Amino acid sequence: MLATPTFSLAELNFVSIVPMLILLVGALIELIVGMCLKNTNKQLYVVLSLIFLGLSLGSLMFVDGVSGVSAFYGMIVIDSFAFLGLVIILLAALLFLPLTLTSKKFHDFSYYEFYALFLFMCAGFAFMVSSTHLIVIFLGLETASLALYTLIAMHNRRTSFESSIKYFVMGALSAAAFAFGAMLLYLATGHLEIGAIWEVLELQESGKNQILLFASMAFFITSLGFKLSLVPFHTWTPDVYEGSNAFLAGFMSIVPKIAGFVVALRILSLFLPNEGVQYLFYALVVITITYPNLVALVQSDVKRMLAYSSISHAGFVFSAILIGEGAYMALFMYWFLFLFANLGAFSMLWVSRTKEQMWDKRYDHPYEKFSGLIKTSPIIAVIMGIFMLSLAGIPPFSVFFGKLEIMRVAISNGYIFLACIMAINSAIAAYYYLKLIVYMFLKEPLVENGELYTQNATLPLKIIMAIAAILSSFAIFYLDTLILIIGSVFYYL
């Protein structure tokens, strides 16, 4: 007789998906509330979203019992990468969402669907980082991407529709590339779970299925290169950032990228033992760090400049995948520090957002807009200067320590040339960040009314900007604690 298969709910480890379930349930509740309560103040949905995001973040403390243990028969894994990725995703969402509480009424924030889609998007990214199964990663990727396309379009401007369509087309190509890569990897190994794929690759004879593996790698680099804005897959980034509101642009510079980094850590590491692949990744890192920096030098809009700078920062962090296991802690440390500096920079653009194109017919935030800001709105000028200095990697501001750690790890692992490229590009980047400071502090104001730069400011926005400014300015005081926390996660999980 055939043995009767046994099934136990305990084996599924439901605790591992509680953070994602909270987000999904929260999104459904917001949809129900929105349909039942018409014309409700948007603050209700913001508060509900923050509650569910906070509960999701808090629930991570209960996943320790299943840390590093696969759940749902290998579909979900909460390991050190997943845990830190989830923390960054949920923390960024908690910090960015209050930016919707502006004093000016913007069209997209008046819909309850906006906040439900925001939670669905966060849940999709959470599934991406919490799985080692290619199908689940793909489903999480598509869930997050489809929600994000819609959120961009809801800004209800011509440039927003254009950006959404452009992002959708490029995202569809990225999704197709991911699916083809997964298919070829399955043909080569017979598995879709990354751990099982590792075991097969270690046992395979040299040269066997190499064509399938290299073709799979090409598709995965294309797909993940799009999500991480690696050169030459970066072309969508400045246009999409420009068409999005500053709130979403800042969010896109942080959350989709950390989800992409975690997935890249899991998948692209499969191919790194090959020496030719290492040279390819080396070239990708160097080009991605350098080319956007050079383009950023000639930008006339601050938001587009920040878009190109975020591509260069992604190149810095992608180098951790090339360097290997010793650099993984540096990756998460860099992105934590970058989170606060970029949050602050985009928050300042959001606070100074005006519906009237007073300075430029096309751009919302040309450099000229900030001319003489120190005279018309000195506090805004000083805070914006702090964020520019931090992003430039000037000590003692936060991103300096992230760059320093990445370069230290690169040198200790023999990547001397790469560390030199990083140092040179940090000097180049300082020029276009300091360019804005020159406009703010050394040029005469074009507009005497300083209230234009704070017309969207509300108490929640001021609190967020204060948090970002403090954490960007005084990183040296909490750096040891941050390193200890990240190190303990890697040690215990």
PDB file of C-alpha atoms in Angstrom, residues 302-424:
ATOM      1  CA  VAL A 302      18.038  69.078  -9.437  1.00  0.00           C
ATOM      2  CA  LYS A 303      15.662  66.099  -9.577  1.00  0.00           C
ATOM      3  CA  ARG A 304      17.328  64.739 -12.726  1.00  0.00           C
ATOM      4  CA  MET A 305      20.705  65.281 -11.091  1.00  0.00           C
ATOM      5  CA  LEU A 306      19.567  63.241  -8.093  1.00  0.00           C
ATOM      6  CA  ALA A 307      18.296  60.550 -10.475  1.00  0.00           C
ATOM      7  CA  TYR A 308      21.718  60.197 -12.086  1.00  0.00           C
ATOM      8  CA  SER A 309      23.435  60.326  -8.711  1.00  0.00           C
ATOM      9  CA  SER A 310      21.223  57.475  -7.455  1.00  0.00           C
ATOM     10  CA  ILE A 311      22.412  55.398 -10.434  1.00  0.00           C
ATOM     11  CA  SER A 312      26.015  56.032  -9.429  1.00  0.00           C
ATOM     12  CA  HIS A 313      25.248  55.114  -5.815  1.00  0.00           C
ATOM     13  CA  ALA A 314      23.680  51.871  -7.092  1.00  0.00           C
ATOM     14  CA  GLY A 315      26.991  51.142  -8.834  1.00  0.00           C
ATOM     15  CA  PHE A 316      28.827  51.592  -5.531  1.00  0.00           C
ATOM     16  CA  VAL A 317      26.534  49.121  -3.799  1.00  0.00           C
ATOM     17  CA  PHE A 318      26.477  46.633  -6.695  1.00  0.00           C
ATOM     18  CA  SER A 319      30.239  46.326  -6.245  1.00  0.00           C
ATOM     19  CA  ALA A 320      29.523  44.418  -3.025  1.00  0.00           C
ATOM     20  CA  ILE A 321      28.087  41.564  -5.118  1.00  0.00           C
ATOM     21  CA  LEU A 322      31.282  41.477  -7.177  1.00  0.00           C
ATOM     22  CA  ILE A 323      33.550  41.607  -4.120  1.00  0.00           C
ATOM     23  CA  GLY A 324      31.698  38.738  -2.447  1.00  0.00           C
ATOM     24  CA  GLU A 325      30.607  37.621   0.982  1.00  0.00           C
ATOM     25  CA  GLY A 326      32.854  39.963   2.954  1.00  0.00           C
ATOM     26  CA  ALA A 327      31.130  43.005   1.452  1.00  0.00           C
ATOM     27  CA  TYR A 328      27.506  42.071   2.141  1.00  0.00           C
ATOM     28  CA  MET A 329      27.434  43.871   5.486  1.00  0.00           C
ATOM     29  CA  ALA A 330      28.850  46.969   3.786  1.00  0.00           C
ATOM     30  CA  LEU A 331      26.022  46.813   1.219  1.00  0.00           C
ATOM     31  CA  PHE A 332      23.285  47.064   3.836  1.00  0.00           C
ATOM     32  CA  MET A 333      25.187  49.628   5.887  1.00  0.00           C
ATOM     33  CA  TYR A 334      25.618  51.855   2.811  1.00  0.00           C
ATOM     34  CA  TRP A 335      21.942  51.637   1.897  1.00  0.00           C
ATOM     35  CA  PHE A 336      20.771  52.434   5.444  1.00  0.00           C
ATOM     36  CA  LEU A 337      22.894  55.594   5.420  1.00  0.00           C
ATOM     37  CA  PHE A 338      21.886  56.491   1.864  1.00  0.00           C
ATOM     38  CA  LEU A 339      18.225  56.095   2.815  1.00  0.00           C
ATOM     39  CA  PHE A 340      18.253  59.064   5.196  1.00  0.00           C
ATOM     40  CA  ALA A 341      20.266  61.377   2.940  1.00  0.00           C
ATOM     41  CA  ASN A 342      18.119  60.694  -0.120  1.00  0.00           C
ATOM     42  CA  LEU A 343      14.930  60.901   1.947  1.00  0.00           C
ATOM     43  CA  GLY A 344      15.983  64.364   3.028  1.00  0.00           C
ATOM     44  CA  ALA A 345      16.969  65.554  -0.448  1.00  0.00           C
ATOM     45  CA  PHE A 346      13.705  64.495  -2.089  1.00  0.00           C
ATOM     46  CA  SER A 347      11.710  65.783   0.895  1.00  0.00           C
ATOM     47  CA  MET A 348      13.201  69.227   0.318  1.00  0.00           C
ATOM     48  CA  LEU A 349      12.156  69.100  -3.340  1.00  0.00           C
ATOM     49  CA  TRP A 350       8.678  68.017  -2.262  1.00  0.00           C
ATOM     50  CA  VAL A 351       8.347  70.838   0.259  1.00  0.00           C
ATOM     51  CA  SER A 352       9.329  73.423  -2.371  1.00  0.00           C
ATOM     52  CA  ARG A 353       7.061  71.970  -5.078  1.00  0.00           C
ATOM     53  CA  THR A 354       4.835  74.561  -6.751  1.00  0.00           C
ATOM     54  CA  LYS A 355       2.136  74.020  -9.347  1.00  0.00           C
ATOM     55  CA  GLU A 356       3.281  77.119 -11.223  1.00  0.00           C
ATOM     56  CA  GLN A 357       6.328  76.787 -13.487  1.00  0.00           C
ATOM     57  CA  MET A 358       7.926  80.018 -12.282  1.00  0.00           C
ATOM     58  CA  TRP A 359      11.565  79.260 -13.075  1.00  0.00           C
ATOM     59  CA  ASP A 360      11.492  76.924 -16.073  1.00  0.00           C
ATOM     60  CA  LYS A 361       8.891  75.845 -18.622  1.00  0.00           C
ATOM     61  CA  ARG A 362       9.829  72.180 -18.368  1.00  0.00           C
ATOM     62  CA  TYR A 363      11.545  71.448 -15.064  1.00  0.00           C
ATOM     63  CA  ASP A 364      10.019  71.742 -11.599  1.00  0.00           C
ATOM     64  CA  HIS A 365      13.346  72.111  -9.793  1.00  0.00           C
ATOM     65  CA  PRO A 366      15.972  73.892 -11.917  1.00  0.00           C
ATOM     66  CA  TYR A 367      19.114  75.052 -10.141  1.00  0.00           C
ATOM     67  CA  GLU A 368      18.009  78.671 -10.639  1.00  0.00           C
ATOM     68  CA  LYS A 369      15.008  78.011  -8.423  1.00  0.00           C
ATOM     69  CA  PHE A 370      17.323  77.755  -5.424  1.00  0.00           C
ATOM     70  CA  SER A 371      19.395  80.872  -6.188  1.00  0.00           C
ATOM     71  CA  GLY A 372      20.059  82.923  -3.067  1.00  0.00           C
ATOM     72  CA  LEU A 373      17.995  80.609  -0.894  1.00  0.00           C
ATOM     73  CA  ILE A 374      20.162  81.449   2.111  1.00  0.00           C
ATOM     74  CA  LYS A 375      18.711  84.995   2.019  1.00  0.00           C
ATOM     75  CA  THR A 376      15.060  84.157   1.431  1.00  0.00           C
ATOM     76  CA  SER A 377      14.761  80.917   3.423  1.00  0.00           C
ATOM     77  CA  PRO A 378      17.977  80.276   5.387  1.00  0.00           C
ATOM     78  CA  ILE A 379      16.783  77.210   7.320  1.00  0.00           C
ATOM     79  CA  ILE A 380      15.761  75.443   4.105  1.00  0.00           C
ATOM     80  CA  ALA A 381      19.130  76.335   2.538  1.00  0.00           C
ATOM     81  CA  VAL A 382      21.132  74.959   5.462  1.00  0.00           C
ATOM     82  CA  ILE A 383      19.145  71.711   5.641  1.00  0.00           C
ATOM     83  CA  MET A 384      19.351  71.181   1.877  1.00  0.00           C
ATOM     84  CA  GLY A 385      23.101  71.830   2.098  1.00  0.00           C
ATOM     85  CA  ILE A 386      23.424  69.095   4.720  1.00  0.00           C
ATOM     86  CA  PHE A 387      21.792  66.559   2.414  1.00  0.00           C
ATOM     87  CA  MET A 388      23.970  67.577  -0.535  1.00  0.00           C
ATOM     88  CA  LEU A 389      27.141  67.257   1.552  1.00  0.00           C
ATOM     89  CA  SER A 390      26.008  63.865   2.795  1.00  0.00           C
ATOM     90  CA  LEU A 391      25.253  62.526  -0.697  1.00  0.00           C
ATOM     91  CA  ALA A 392      28.599  63.884  -1.875  1.00  0.00           C
ATOM     92  CA  GLY A 393      30.314  61.760   0.759  1.00  0.00           C
ATOM     93  CA  ILE A 394      31.849  64.676   2.634  1.00  0.00           C
ATOM     94  CA  PRO A 395      32.879  63.794   6.218  1.00  0.00           C
ATOM     95  CA  PRO A 396      31.395  63.634   8.807  1.00  0.00           C
ATOM     96  CA  PHE A 397      28.048  63.201   7.035  1.00  0.00           C
ATOM     97  CA  SER A 398      26.381  59.808   6.710  1.00  0.00           C
ATOM     98  CA  VAL A 399      27.105  58.551   3.170  1.00  0.00           C
ATOM     99  CA  PHE A 400      30.825  59.222   3.676  1.00  0.00           C
ATOM    100  CA  PHE A 401      30.997  56.276   6.056  1.00  0.00           C
ATOM    101  CA  GLY A 402      29.129  54.047   3.605  1.00  0.00           C
ATOM    102  CA  LYS A 403      31.546  54.885   0.789  1.00  0.00           C
ATOM    103  CA  LEU A 404      34.504  54.492   3.115  1.00  0.00           C
ATOM    104  CA  GLU A 405      33.356  51.022   4.171  1.00  0.00           C
ATOM    105  CA  ILE A 406      32.764  49.884   0.583  1.00  0.00           C
ATOM    106  CA  MET A 407      36.226  51.097  -0.439  1.00  0.00           C
ATOM    107  CA  ARG A 408      37.822  49.493   2.626  1.00  0.00           C
ATOM    108  CA  VAL A 409      36.279  46.135   1.793  1.00  0.00           C
ATOM    109  CA  ALA A 410      37.300  46.493  -1.864  1.00  0.00           C
ATOM    110  CA  ILE A 411      40.935  47.170  -0.918  1.00  0.00           C
ATOM    111  CA  SER A 412      41.044  44.328   1.614  1.00  0.00           C
ATOM    112  CA  ASN A 413      39.808  41.933  -1.075  1.00  0.00           C
ATOM    113  CA  GLY A 414      42.358  43.035  -3.656  1.00  0.00           C
ATOM    114  CA  TYR A 415      40.162  45.371  -5.733  1.00  0.00           C
ATOM    115  CA  ILE A 416      42.614  48.283  -5.608  1.00  0.00           C
ATOM    116  CA  PHE A 417      41.719  49.679  -9.038  1.00  0.00           C
ATOM    117  CA  LEU A 418      38.014  49.587  -8.188  1.00  0.00           C
ATOM    118  CA  ALA A 419      38.646  51.499  -4.959  1.00  0.00           C
ATOM    119  CA  CYS A 420      40.555  54.156  -6.936  1.00  0.00           C
ATOM    120  CA  ILE A 421      37.639  54.468  -9.393  1.00  0.00           C
ATOM    121  CA  MET A 422      35.302  54.948  -6.427  1.00  0.00           C
ATOM    122  CA  ALA A 423      37.517  57.656  -4.928  1.00  0.00           C
ATOM    123  CA  ILE A 424      37.811  59.537  -8.241  1.00  0.00           C
TER     124      ILE A 424
END
